[in-house]
Short mmCIF file of C-alpha atoms in Angstrom, two decimals:
data_model
loop_
_atom_site.label_atom_id
_atom_site.label_comp_id
_atom_site.label_asym_id
_atom_site.label_seq_id
_atom_site.Cartn_x
_atom_site.Cartn_y
_atom_site.Cartn_z
CA MET P 1 -58.85 -93.03 -108.00
CA ASN P 2 -57.49 -95.35 -105.28
CA SER P 3 -56.46 -97.94 -107.87
CA VAL P 4 -54.53 -95.28 -109.77
CA VAL P 5 -52.71 -94.23 -106.61
CA VAL P 6 -51.89 -97.85 -105.74
CA GLU P 7 -50.60 -98.49 -109.26
CA LYS P 8 -48.47 -95.36 -109.16
CA ASN P 9 -47.01 -96.26 -105.75
CA SER P 10 -46.30 -99.79 -106.95
CA ARG P 11 -44.55 -98.51 -110.05
CA GLU P 12 -42.41 -96.11 -108.01
CA GLY P 13 -41.59 -98.91 -105.56
CA ASP P 14 -40.50 -101.15 -108.43
CA SER P 15 -38.29 -98.39 -109.83
CA ARG P 16 -36.57 -98.06 -106.44
CA VAL P 17 -35.93 -101.81 -106.36
CA VAL P 18 -34.49 -101.70 -109.89
CA LEU P 19 -32.28 -98.75 -109.00
CA GLY P 20 -31.05 -100.54 -105.88
CA ILE P 21 -30.14 -103.70 -107.80
CA VAL P 22 -28.34 -101.99 -110.65
CA ALA P 23 -26.63 -99.51 -108.29
CA VAL P 24 -24.71 -102.40 -106.72
CA ALA P 25 -23.43 -103.53 -110.12
CA VAL P 26 -22.57 -100.00 -111.29
CA LEU P 27 -20.75 -99.31 -108.03
CA LEU P 28 -18.68 -102.49 -108.38
CA SER P 29 -17.78 -101.95 -112.06
CA SER P 30 -16.81 -98.32 -111.43
CA LEU P 31 -14.92 -99.25 -108.28
CA ASP P 32 -12.76 -101.70 -110.20
CA LEU P 33 -11.48 -98.94 -112.48
CA PHE P 34 -9.63 -97.46 -109.50
CA ILE P 35 -9.49 -99.91 -106.60
CA VAL P 36 -6.60 -101.92 -108.07
CA ASN P 37 -4.18 -98.98 -108.20
CA VAL P 38 -3.16 -99.22 -104.57
CA ALA P 39 -2.76 -103.02 -104.78
CA LEU P 40 -0.12 -103.09 -107.53
CA PRO P 41 2.96 -102.97 -105.24
CA ARG P 42 1.61 -105.91 -103.19
CA ILE P 43 0.78 -107.87 -106.35
CA ALA P 44 4.31 -107.26 -107.67
CA ALA P 45 5.75 -108.60 -104.43
CA ASP P 46 3.54 -111.70 -104.59
CA PHE P 47 4.29 -112.51 -108.24
CA ALA P 48 7.98 -113.31 -108.38
CA GLY P 49 9.71 -111.36 -111.12
CA ALA P 50 6.75 -109.08 -111.85
CA ASP P 51 7.41 -105.37 -112.26
CA ILE P 52 5.11 -102.34 -112.10
CA ALA P 53 5.48 -101.68 -115.84
CA GLY P 54 4.12 -105.11 -116.69
CA LEU P 55 1.45 -104.93 -114.02
CA SER P 56 0.25 -101.57 -115.38
CA TRP P 57 -1.64 -103.65 -117.94
CA VAL P 58 -3.84 -104.83 -115.07
CA LEU P 59 -5.18 -101.25 -115.09
CA ASN P 60 -4.86 -100.41 -118.78
CA ALA P 61 -6.43 -103.60 -120.17
CA TYR P 62 -9.54 -103.07 -118.04
CA ALA P 63 -9.88 -99.40 -119.06
CA ILE P 64 -9.36 -100.07 -122.78
CA VAL P 65 -11.77 -103.01 -123.07
CA PHE P 66 -14.38 -101.33 -120.86
CA ALA P 67 -14.46 -98.13 -122.92
CA ALA P 68 -14.21 -99.84 -126.30
CA LEU P 69 -17.10 -102.26 -125.77
CA LEU P 70 -19.58 -99.88 -124.12
CA VAL P 71 -21.38 -98.68 -127.24
CA PRO P 72 -21.62 -102.03 -129.11
CA ALA P 73 -22.81 -103.66 -125.88
CA GLY P 74 -25.39 -100.92 -125.38
CA ARG P 75 -26.69 -101.41 -128.91
CA LEU P 76 -27.04 -105.18 -128.39
CA GLY P 77 -28.84 -104.55 -125.10
CA ASP P 78 -31.34 -102.28 -126.83
CA ARG P 79 -31.85 -104.92 -129.51
CA ASN P 80 -32.13 -108.08 -127.39
CA GLY P 81 -33.41 -106.73 -124.07
CA ASN P 82 -31.55 -104.89 -121.31
CA ARG P 83 -32.55 -107.33 -118.55
CA ARG P 84 -30.79 -110.22 -120.28
CA ALA P 85 -27.76 -108.04 -121.08
CA PHE P 86 -27.50 -106.79 -117.49
CA LEU P 87 -27.67 -110.23 -115.90
CA ILE P 88 -25.22 -111.77 -118.38
CA GLY P 89 -22.83 -108.85 -117.97
CA LEU P 90 -23.00 -109.01 -114.18
CA GLY P 91 -22.47 -112.78 -114.24
CA VAL P 92 -19.38 -112.40 -116.45
CA PHE P 93 -18.07 -109.63 -114.19
CA VAL P 94 -18.46 -111.77 -111.07
CA LEU P 95 -16.77 -114.72 -112.78
CA GLY P 96 -13.88 -112.50 -113.87
CA SER P 97 -13.53 -111.15 -110.33
CA ALA P 98 -13.35 -114.63 -108.84
CA LEU P 99 -10.73 -115.71 -111.39
CA CYS P 100 -8.66 -112.55 -110.73
CA ALA P 101 -8.53 -113.53 -107.07
CA VAL P 102 -6.97 -116.91 -107.92
CA SER P 103 -4.62 -115.69 -110.68
CA TRP P 104 -1.08 -117.04 -110.48
CA ASN P 105 0.97 -114.60 -112.56
CA THR P 106 0.76 -111.29 -114.40
CA GLY P 107 -0.50 -112.80 -117.65
CA SER P 108 -3.38 -114.65 -116.00
CA LEU P 109 -4.38 -111.58 -113.98
CA VAL P 110 -4.44 -109.37 -117.08
CA GLY P 111 -6.51 -111.94 -118.95
CA PHE P 112 -9.07 -112.23 -116.16
CA ARG P 113 -9.22 -108.42 -115.89
CA VAL P 114 -10.21 -108.35 -119.57
CA LEU P 115 -13.05 -110.76 -118.74
CA GLN P 116 -14.10 -108.43 -115.92
CA ALA P 117 -14.10 -105.48 -118.31
CA VAL P 118 -16.27 -107.33 -120.85
CA GLY P 119 -18.86 -107.94 -118.14
CA ALA P 120 -18.69 -104.34 -116.93
CA ALA P 121 -19.13 -103.00 -120.47
CA VAL P 122 -22.23 -105.15 -121.03
CA LEU P 123 -23.93 -104.41 -117.69
CA THR P 124 -23.29 -100.64 -117.52
CA PRO P 125 -25.49 -99.36 -120.38
CA ALA P 126 -28.08 -102.08 -119.74
CA SER P 127 -28.34 -100.99 -116.10
CA LEU P 128 -29.32 -97.45 -117.00
CA GLY P 129 -31.67 -98.75 -119.67
CA LEU P 130 -33.47 -100.78 -116.99
CA VAL P 131 -33.65 -97.79 -114.64
CA LEU P 132 -35.09 -95.54 -117.33
CA ALA P 133 -37.59 -98.18 -118.44
CA ALA P 134 -38.81 -98.78 -114.86
CA THR P 135 -39.07 -95.10 -113.90
CA PRO P 136 -41.96 -92.80 -114.83
CA PRO P 137 -40.83 -90.09 -117.30
CA GLU P 138 -41.23 -87.29 -114.77
CA ARG P 139 -38.85 -89.02 -112.32
CA ARG P 140 -36.18 -90.17 -114.76
CA ALA P 141 -33.87 -87.19 -114.23
CA THR P 142 -33.72 -87.94 -110.50
CA ALA P 143 -33.09 -91.65 -111.16
CA VAL P 144 -30.28 -90.84 -113.58
CA ARG P 145 -28.64 -88.50 -111.06
CA LEU P 146 -28.64 -91.30 -108.47
CA TRP P 147 -27.30 -93.82 -111.02
CA VAL P 148 -24.41 -91.52 -111.91
CA ALA P 149 -23.76 -90.69 -108.26
CA PHE P 150 -23.17 -94.38 -107.49
CA GLY P 151 -20.71 -94.62 -110.38
CA GLY P 152 -18.84 -91.52 -109.25
CA LEU P 153 -18.84 -92.76 -105.67
CA GLY P 154 -17.32 -96.06 -106.74
CA ALA P 155 -14.60 -94.31 -108.73
CA ALA P 156 -13.66 -91.97 -105.91
CA LEU P 157 -13.86 -94.54 -103.12
CA GLY P 158 -11.63 -97.00 -104.99
CA PRO P 159 -8.40 -95.88 -103.30
CA VAL P 160 -10.11 -95.92 -99.89
CA LEU P 161 -11.52 -99.44 -100.11
CA GLY P 162 -8.43 -100.65 -101.93
CA GLY P 163 -6.21 -99.43 -99.12
CA LEU P 164 -8.33 -101.22 -96.52
CA LEU P 165 -8.49 -104.52 -98.42
CA VAL P 166 -4.80 -104.58 -99.32
CA GLU P 167 -4.03 -104.54 -95.60
CA ILE P 168 -5.71 -107.98 -95.45
CA ASP P 169 -4.63 -109.46 -98.80
CA TRP P 170 -4.59 -107.98 -102.31
CA ARG P 171 -6.84 -110.80 -103.55
CA TRP P 172 -9.69 -109.33 -101.50
CA VAL P 173 -9.68 -106.39 -103.90
CA PHE P 174 -11.36 -108.79 -106.35
CA LEU P 175 -13.12 -111.18 -103.97
CA VAL P 176 -15.23 -108.37 -102.50
CA ASN P 177 -17.14 -108.24 -105.80
CA VAL P 178 -18.28 -111.87 -105.69
CA PRO P 179 -20.86 -112.00 -102.86
CA LEU P 180 -22.32 -108.58 -103.72
CA GLY P 181 -22.50 -109.40 -107.42
CA LEU P 182 -24.08 -112.81 -106.87
CA ALA P 183 -26.70 -111.30 -104.56
CA ALA P 184 -27.57 -108.73 -107.24
CA VAL P 185 -27.90 -111.51 -109.85
CA VAL P 186 -30.22 -113.60 -107.65
CA ILE P 187 -32.44 -110.67 -106.73
CA GLY P 188 -32.33 -109.35 -110.29
CA LEU P 189 -33.65 -112.64 -111.69
CA ARG P 190 -36.74 -112.18 -109.53
CA ARG P 191 -37.32 -108.45 -109.49
CA LEU P 192 -35.91 -106.78 -112.60
CA PRO P 193 -38.38 -105.80 -115.34
CA ASN P 194 -38.03 -107.31 -118.77
CA PRO P 195 -38.66 -104.54 -121.33
CA THR P 196 -38.91 -105.78 -124.88
CA GLY P 197 -35.87 -105.18 -127.06
CA SER P 198 -36.14 -103.21 -130.27
CA GLY P 199 -35.34 -106.36 -132.29
CA GLY P 200 -34.39 -105.91 -135.91
CA PRO P 201 -31.18 -106.90 -137.63
CA LEU P 202 -27.86 -107.20 -135.88
CA PRO P 203 -25.97 -103.91 -135.63
CA ASP P 204 -23.27 -103.03 -138.15
CA GLY P 205 -20.44 -105.50 -137.48
CA PHE P 206 -17.77 -103.52 -139.32
CA GLY P 207 -18.84 -100.32 -137.58
CA ALA P 208 -18.66 -102.01 -134.19
CA LEU P 209 -15.13 -103.30 -134.86
CA ALA P 210 -14.06 -99.87 -136.15
CA LEU P 211 -15.42 -98.17 -133.02
CA ILE P 212 -13.79 -100.70 -130.69
CA GLY P 213 -10.49 -100.35 -132.53
CA SER P 214 -10.64 -96.54 -132.52
CA VAL P 215 -11.32 -96.26 -128.80
CA ALA P 216 -8.74 -98.94 -127.97
CA ALA P 217 -6.06 -97.23 -130.10
CA LEU P 218 -6.79 -93.83 -128.56
CA ILE P 219 -6.68 -95.03 -124.95
CA LEU P 220 -3.64 -97.20 -125.61
CA ALA P 221 -1.75 -94.18 -126.99
CA LEU P 222 -2.84 -92.04 -124.04
CA VAL P 223 -1.98 -94.48 -121.27
CA ARG P 224 1.37 -95.48 -122.80
CA GLY P 225 2.40 -91.99 -123.96
CA PRO P 226 4.31 -91.07 -120.79
CA GLU P 227 6.29 -94.34 -120.91
CA TRP P 228 6.90 -94.67 -124.65
CA GLY P 229 7.26 -90.95 -125.34
CA TRP P 230 4.64 -88.77 -127.02
CA GLY P 231 6.66 -88.63 -130.23
CA SER P 232 7.37 -92.37 -130.37
CA PRO P 233 6.16 -94.41 -133.37
CA GLY P 234 3.86 -96.47 -131.17
CA VAL P 235 2.04 -93.46 -129.71
CA ILE P 236 1.81 -91.58 -133.02
CA GLY P 237 0.60 -94.76 -134.71
CA GLY P 238 -2.02 -95.17 -131.98
CA PHE P 239 -3.39 -91.66 -132.52
CA LEU P 240 -3.38 -92.05 -136.31
CA GLY P 241 -5.07 -95.43 -136.06
CA ALA P 242 -7.74 -93.96 -133.78
CA VAL P 243 -8.50 -91.20 -136.31
CA VAL P 244 -8.60 -93.53 -139.32
CA LEU P 245 -10.86 -96.04 -137.56
CA ALA P 246 -13.10 -93.26 -136.23
CA VAL P 247 -13.59 -91.96 -139.78
CA ALA P 248 -14.37 -95.50 -140.95
CA PHE P 249 -16.91 -95.82 -138.14
CA VAL P 250 -18.65 -92.55 -139.06
CA VAL P 251 -18.83 -93.50 -142.74
CA SER P 252 -20.19 -96.95 -141.90
CA SER P 253 -22.75 -95.48 -139.48
CA ARG P 254 -24.08 -93.16 -142.17
CA ARG P 255 -24.46 -95.94 -144.73
CA HIS P 256 -25.52 -99.00 -142.74
CA HIS P 257 -29.21 -99.77 -142.24
CA SER P 258 -28.59 -100.77 -138.59
CA PRO P 259 -25.75 -98.56 -137.28
CA VAL P 260 -24.20 -99.19 -133.86
CA VAL P 261 -24.75 -95.50 -133.05
CA ASP P 262 -27.66 -93.88 -134.82
CA PRO P 263 -26.42 -90.47 -136.11
CA ASN P 264 -29.82 -89.09 -135.12
CA LEU P 265 -28.73 -89.37 -131.46
CA LEU P 266 -26.50 -86.36 -131.95
CA ARG P 267 -29.54 -84.34 -133.01
CA LEU P 268 -31.40 -85.00 -129.77
CA PRO P 269 -31.65 -82.13 -127.25
CA ASN P 270 -28.45 -81.72 -125.24
CA PHE P 271 -26.88 -85.01 -126.35
CA GLY P 272 -23.93 -83.55 -128.26
CA LEU P 273 -23.39 -80.85 -125.63
CA MET P 274 -23.34 -83.40 -122.84
CA LEU P 275 -20.80 -85.51 -124.71
CA GLY P 276 -18.43 -82.52 -124.62
CA ASN P 277 -19.26 -81.70 -121.01
CA SER P 278 -18.72 -85.29 -119.87
CA LEU P 279 -15.42 -85.59 -121.74
CA LEU P 280 -13.93 -82.37 -120.34
CA PHE P 281 -15.23 -82.75 -116.80
CA ASN P 282 -13.91 -86.30 -116.49
CA ILE P 283 -10.51 -85.13 -117.69
CA ALA P 284 -10.57 -82.82 -114.68
CA PHE P 285 -12.04 -85.48 -112.38
CA ALA P 286 -9.37 -88.07 -113.20
CA GLY P 287 -6.60 -85.51 -112.84
CA MET P 288 -7.97 -84.45 -109.46
CA LEU P 289 -8.12 -88.00 -108.08
CA LEU P 290 -4.68 -89.00 -109.32
CA SER P 291 -3.04 -85.78 -108.15
CA ALA P 292 -4.52 -86.21 -104.66
CA VAL P 293 -3.19 -89.78 -104.41
CA LEU P 294 0.24 -88.86 -105.76
CA TRP P 295 0.54 -85.82 -103.49
CA ALA P 296 -0.42 -87.75 -100.37
CA GLN P 297 1.83 -90.74 -101.10
CA GLN P 298 4.84 -89.27 -102.91
CA VAL P 299 5.07 -85.78 -101.40
CA TRP P 300 3.73 -86.33 -97.90
CA GLY P 301 4.84 -89.96 -97.73
CA TRP P 302 1.53 -91.33 -96.52
CA SER P 303 0.49 -94.98 -96.80
CA ALA P 304 -2.08 -96.20 -99.32
CA LEU P 305 -4.67 -96.59 -96.55
CA LYS P 306 -4.09 -93.14 -95.09
CA SER P 307 -4.15 -91.58 -98.56
CA GLY P 308 -7.43 -93.31 -99.38
CA LEU P 309 -9.04 -92.12 -96.16
CA ALA P 310 -7.85 -88.59 -96.89
CA ILE P 311 -9.79 -88.65 -100.17
CA ALA P 312 -13.00 -90.04 -98.61
CA PRO P 313 -14.70 -86.75 -97.55
CA GLY P 314 -15.05 -85.59 -101.17
CA PRO P 315 -16.86 -88.71 -102.41
CA LEU P 316 -19.16 -88.68 -99.39
CA VAL P 317 -20.45 -85.28 -100.50
CA VAL P 318 -21.35 -86.49 -104.02
CA PRO P 319 -24.54 -88.54 -103.43
CA ILE P 320 -25.96 -85.93 -101.07
CA VAL P 321 -25.46 -83.13 -103.57
CA ALA P 322 -26.71 -85.33 -106.43
CA VAL P 323 -30.06 -85.75 -104.68
CA LEU P 324 -30.39 -82.10 -103.67
CA ALA P 325 -29.38 -80.88 -107.13
CA GLY P 326 -32.81 -81.82 -108.47
CA LYS P 327 -34.41 -78.93 -106.58
CA VAL P 328 -31.76 -76.52 -107.83
CA ILE P 329 -32.28 -77.67 -111.44
CA ALA P 330 -36.03 -77.17 -111.07
CA ARG P 331 -35.44 -73.53 -110.12
CA LEU P 332 -32.40 -72.58 -112.22
CA GLY P 333 -32.33 -75.10 -115.07
CA ALA P 334 -29.68 -77.65 -116.05
CA GLY P 335 -27.37 -75.15 -117.78
CA PRO P 336 -26.69 -72.90 -114.76
CA VAL P 337 -26.18 -75.95 -112.51
CA LEU P 338 -23.58 -77.41 -114.91
CA ALA P 339 -21.83 -74.05 -115.15
CA LEU P 340 -21.84 -73.74 -111.36
CA GLY P 341 -20.52 -77.28 -110.96
CA GLY P 342 -17.57 -76.62 -113.26
CA VAL P 343 -16.65 -73.38 -111.51
CA VAL P 344 -17.01 -74.89 -108.02
CA PHE P 345 -14.84 -77.87 -108.97
CA ALA P 346 -12.18 -75.51 -110.38
CA ALA P 347 -12.31 -73.49 -107.14
CA GLY P 348 -11.52 -76.63 -105.14
CA ILE P 349 -8.55 -77.40 -107.36
CA LEU P 350 -7.25 -73.84 -107.10
CA TRP P 351 -7.59 -74.16 -103.32
CA TRP P 352 -4.97 -76.91 -103.51
CA ALA P 353 -2.75 -74.83 -105.78
CA THR P 354 -2.60 -72.07 -103.17
CA ALA P 355 -3.01 -73.93 -99.84
CA LEU P 356 -1.04 -77.18 -100.15
CA THR P 357 2.53 -77.09 -98.91
CA LEU P 358 5.33 -79.62 -98.78
CA ARG P 359 4.73 -79.96 -95.03
CA PRO P 360 1.75 -82.28 -94.34
CA ASP P 361 -1.29 -80.23 -93.32
CA TYR P 362 -4.47 -82.10 -94.15
CA VAL P 363 -7.05 -79.83 -92.51
CA GLY P 364 -5.53 -76.56 -93.68
CA GLY P 365 -4.48 -77.83 -97.11
CA MET P 366 -6.19 -80.85 -98.67
CA LEU P 367 -9.53 -81.14 -96.86
CA GLY P 368 -11.08 -77.88 -98.09
CA GLY P 369 -10.29 -78.60 -101.73
CA MET P 370 -11.52 -82.19 -101.36
CA LEU P 371 -14.92 -81.06 -100.07
CA ILE P 372 -15.32 -78.33 -102.68
CA THR P 373 -14.43 -80.64 -105.58
CA GLY P 374 -16.92 -83.18 -104.19
CA LEU P 375 -19.59 -80.48 -104.37
CA GLY P 376 -18.62 -79.78 -107.99
CA VAL P 377 -18.79 -83.48 -108.91
CA GLY P 378 -22.21 -83.84 -107.30
CA LEU P 379 -23.55 -80.86 -109.25
CA THR P 380 -22.02 -81.78 -112.61
CA MET P 381 -21.87 -85.52 -113.29
CA PRO P 382 -25.47 -86.47 -112.44
CA THR P 383 -26.89 -83.35 -114.09
CA SER P 384 -24.91 -83.93 -117.28
CA PHE P 385 -26.10 -87.53 -117.61
CA ALA P 386 -29.69 -86.59 -116.78
CA ALA P 387 -29.72 -83.83 -119.40
CA GLY P 388 -28.04 -86.07 -121.98
CA THR P 389 -30.45 -88.97 -121.54
CA ALA P 390 -33.70 -87.04 -120.99
CA GLY P 391 -34.51 -86.88 -124.69
CA LEU P 392 -33.63 -90.49 -125.51
CA PRO P 393 -36.43 -92.66 -126.92
CA PRO P 394 -36.93 -95.88 -124.89
CA GLN P 395 -35.51 -98.07 -127.68
CA ARG P 396 -32.19 -96.17 -127.44
CA PHE P 397 -31.77 -96.00 -123.65
CA GLY P 398 -28.88 -98.48 -123.65
CA THR P 399 -27.05 -97.10 -126.69
CA GLY P 400 -27.40 -93.45 -125.68
CA SER P 401 -26.19 -94.04 -122.14
CA ALA P 402 -23.30 -96.13 -123.49
CA VAL P 403 -22.12 -93.28 -125.73
CA LEU P 404 -22.15 -90.89 -122.76
CA SER P 405 -20.36 -93.48 -120.61
CA MET P 406 -17.71 -93.94 -123.31
CA ALA P 407 -17.08 -90.18 -123.34
CA ARG P 408 -16.59 -90.42 -119.58
CA GLN P 409 -14.07 -93.27 -119.85
CA ILE P 410 -12.10 -91.51 -122.57
CA GLY P 411 -12.05 -88.38 -120.44
CA LEU P 412 -10.70 -90.35 -117.48
CA ALA P 413 -7.90 -91.81 -119.62
CA ILE P 414 -7.00 -88.40 -121.07
CA GLY P 415 -7.02 -86.84 -117.60
CA VAL P 416 -4.53 -89.37 -116.25
CA ALA P 417 -2.27 -89.04 -119.28
CA VAL P 418 -2.33 -85.24 -119.25
CA LEU P 419 -1.53 -85.02 -115.54
CA VAL P 420 1.36 -87.48 -115.86
CA ALA P 421 2.71 -85.50 -118.82
CA VAL P 422 2.46 -82.16 -116.98
CA LEU P 423 4.07 -83.50 -113.79
CA GLY P 424 7.00 -85.07 -115.62
CA THR P 425 9.90 -86.04 -113.36
CA PRO P 426 10.67 -82.95 -111.27
CA SER P 427 13.93 -82.84 -109.33
CA GLY P 428 13.69 -81.46 -105.82
CA PRO P 429 10.83 -80.44 -103.53
CA ASP P 430 10.31 -76.95 -104.97
CA ALA P 431 10.18 -78.27 -108.53
CA THR P 432 7.67 -80.91 -107.40
CA LEU P 433 5.40 -78.25 -105.89
CA THR P 434 5.61 -76.17 -109.07
CA ALA P 435 4.83 -79.18 -111.27
CA PHE P 436 1.74 -80.05 -109.24
CA GLN P 437 0.56 -76.46 -109.33
CA HIS P 438 0.84 -76.46 -113.13
CA GLY P 439 -1.15 -79.70 -113.22
CA TRP P 440 -3.86 -78.20 -111.02
CA TYR P 441 -4.14 -75.15 -113.27
CA VAL P 442 -4.71 -77.44 -116.27
CA ILE P 443 -7.32 -79.45 -114.33
CA ALA P 444 -9.14 -76.28 -113.28
CA ALA P 445 -9.18 -75.03 -116.88
CA ALA P 446 -10.76 -78.29 -118.08
CA ALA P 447 -13.47 -78.03 -115.39
CA VAL P 448 -14.30 -74.44 -116.34
CA ALA P 449 -14.44 -75.41 -120.03
CA ALA P 450 -16.90 -78.18 -119.15
CA GLY P 451 -19.03 -75.64 -117.31
CA VAL P 452 -18.98 -73.27 -120.30
CA ILE P 453 -20.25 -76.04 -122.59
CA GLY P 454 -22.92 -76.94 -120.04
CA VAL P 455 -24.39 -73.42 -119.95
CA ALA P 456 -26.40 -74.12 -123.12
CA ALA P 457 -28.08 -77.26 -121.70
CA ARG P 458 -31.82 -77.27 -121.31
CA MET P 459 -33.73 -80.11 -119.66
CA PRO P 460 -36.04 -81.38 -122.40
CA ARG P 461 -39.32 -83.17 -121.91
CA PRO P 462 -38.53 -86.88 -121.38
CA ALA P 463 -39.23 -89.15 -124.33
CA THR P 464 -42.10 -91.56 -123.67
CA ALA P 465 -42.25 -93.46 -126.95
#
C-alpha cells in the first residue's frame, strides 16, 4: 500500500514539473503574439525609412506561420515523440528571439519572426502532449485548464509587459525570451518524460501543404482586408484560395493512409463542438483585447505602458478562475460552465458599451468590464480545451491539441479583422463612441454564440489507451 502511495505521489510530482517546464514555453510563445504590438512605433523610429504598414508584417508573419504549422507539427510530434519536438521547437524559438533582437531592418526582423513562429508551432502541441502523457487520466482536465490559462495569460499580458520593456529598449521585447527559454530547455533535457511516438509512415505531405496553404491564405485575407479592401482581388483571391485548399485537404485526408488530421478526431466526444466554441470565443477575446488597447490609447490618449497596466486586472483573474472552475465543472458539468463563461464575458463587454465615456474614467468605466471579461475567459478557455482533449487517445494528444490551437489562432485573426472593419475610420468623438459600441455588440454576440455551442459539451471519460 505504501509503495502505491509513493508511486502515485511521485507521478503527480513529475506531472507538476512537466507542467511547470512547458508552461514557461507556452507563456512565451503566446506572449509573442501580442507583446510586439506596442513596440512597433519604436521599431519604426529605429529603422530609418520603415513605416507601420511594412512593419505590420512583423505581427502578421508570426500569426500566419504559427497557425498554419500547428497541425502538421502536432502530427509529427505524435509520430516521432513529443519530448523531441518540444525541445527542438523551444530551441528554434529561442534562437529566433535572439536574432530578432539583433535585426537591422524590417526584412531581417520579419524573417526572424518567421523562425520564431516555426519554433512556437512545433513546441505548442508537443507541450500539451507531454502534459497529458505525464498526468494521470483523472487529473488531465485540471492540467489542461492550467496549460490553457498560461497561454491566455501570456496573450493578455502582452501589452503590459511590452509597454514596460519598450520603455527600456524595444529589443528587450525579444531578449526577454532567451534566458527563460534556455532555462526551460536545460531543465527539460533532464526532467521531461519521453513517451514513445506512434511511429508509422510520414503524414500526408500533400495534405500538410494544403492545410498550411489554406490557413495562411485565410489569415492573410483577414489581416490585410482592412488595408486592401474586402472586395479587392487580393482579399477575394485569399478567401477563394483558402476554400479550394481546404477542400483539397479534406479529400486528401479521407484518402491517405496516414492523414495529417485523422477524420475520426471529429467523431470523438466534444471535439467538433469545442472547435466551434474555441473559434467563436477567441473572435470575442481578440476583439476585446484590441478594443481595450485602442480605446485607452486613441480615445483617452494614454501611453502604451499605462494602457497595458489598465488591462492587467483582467488577465490576473484568469488563472485563479481556471483553477477554481474544476470544482464548478464537477458539480454542474462542462456545458453549463461554458455557457456561463460566454454570458459572463458578454456582460463585461456590454458593461463597456454602457459605462465607457469619452472622458477618462478607469474605475467607473473600464475596470469593471475588464474584471468581468477576465472571469469569462477563466471559465471558458480552459474548460473548452479540457473538454475537447479529454477523449483523445494518447497517440493523438499532439495532433488533437494542435487542431484546437489552430481554431484559437484563426479566431484571434478573425476577431481583429472584424473589429477593425466595424470600427472603420469614424470622424469626430461621438462617431468614435458609436463605432466602438457597435464593435462591442458584435463581440458580445460572438461570446454568447460560443456559450450556446458549449451547452452541449459533456466531460467524457479520459482516454487511457
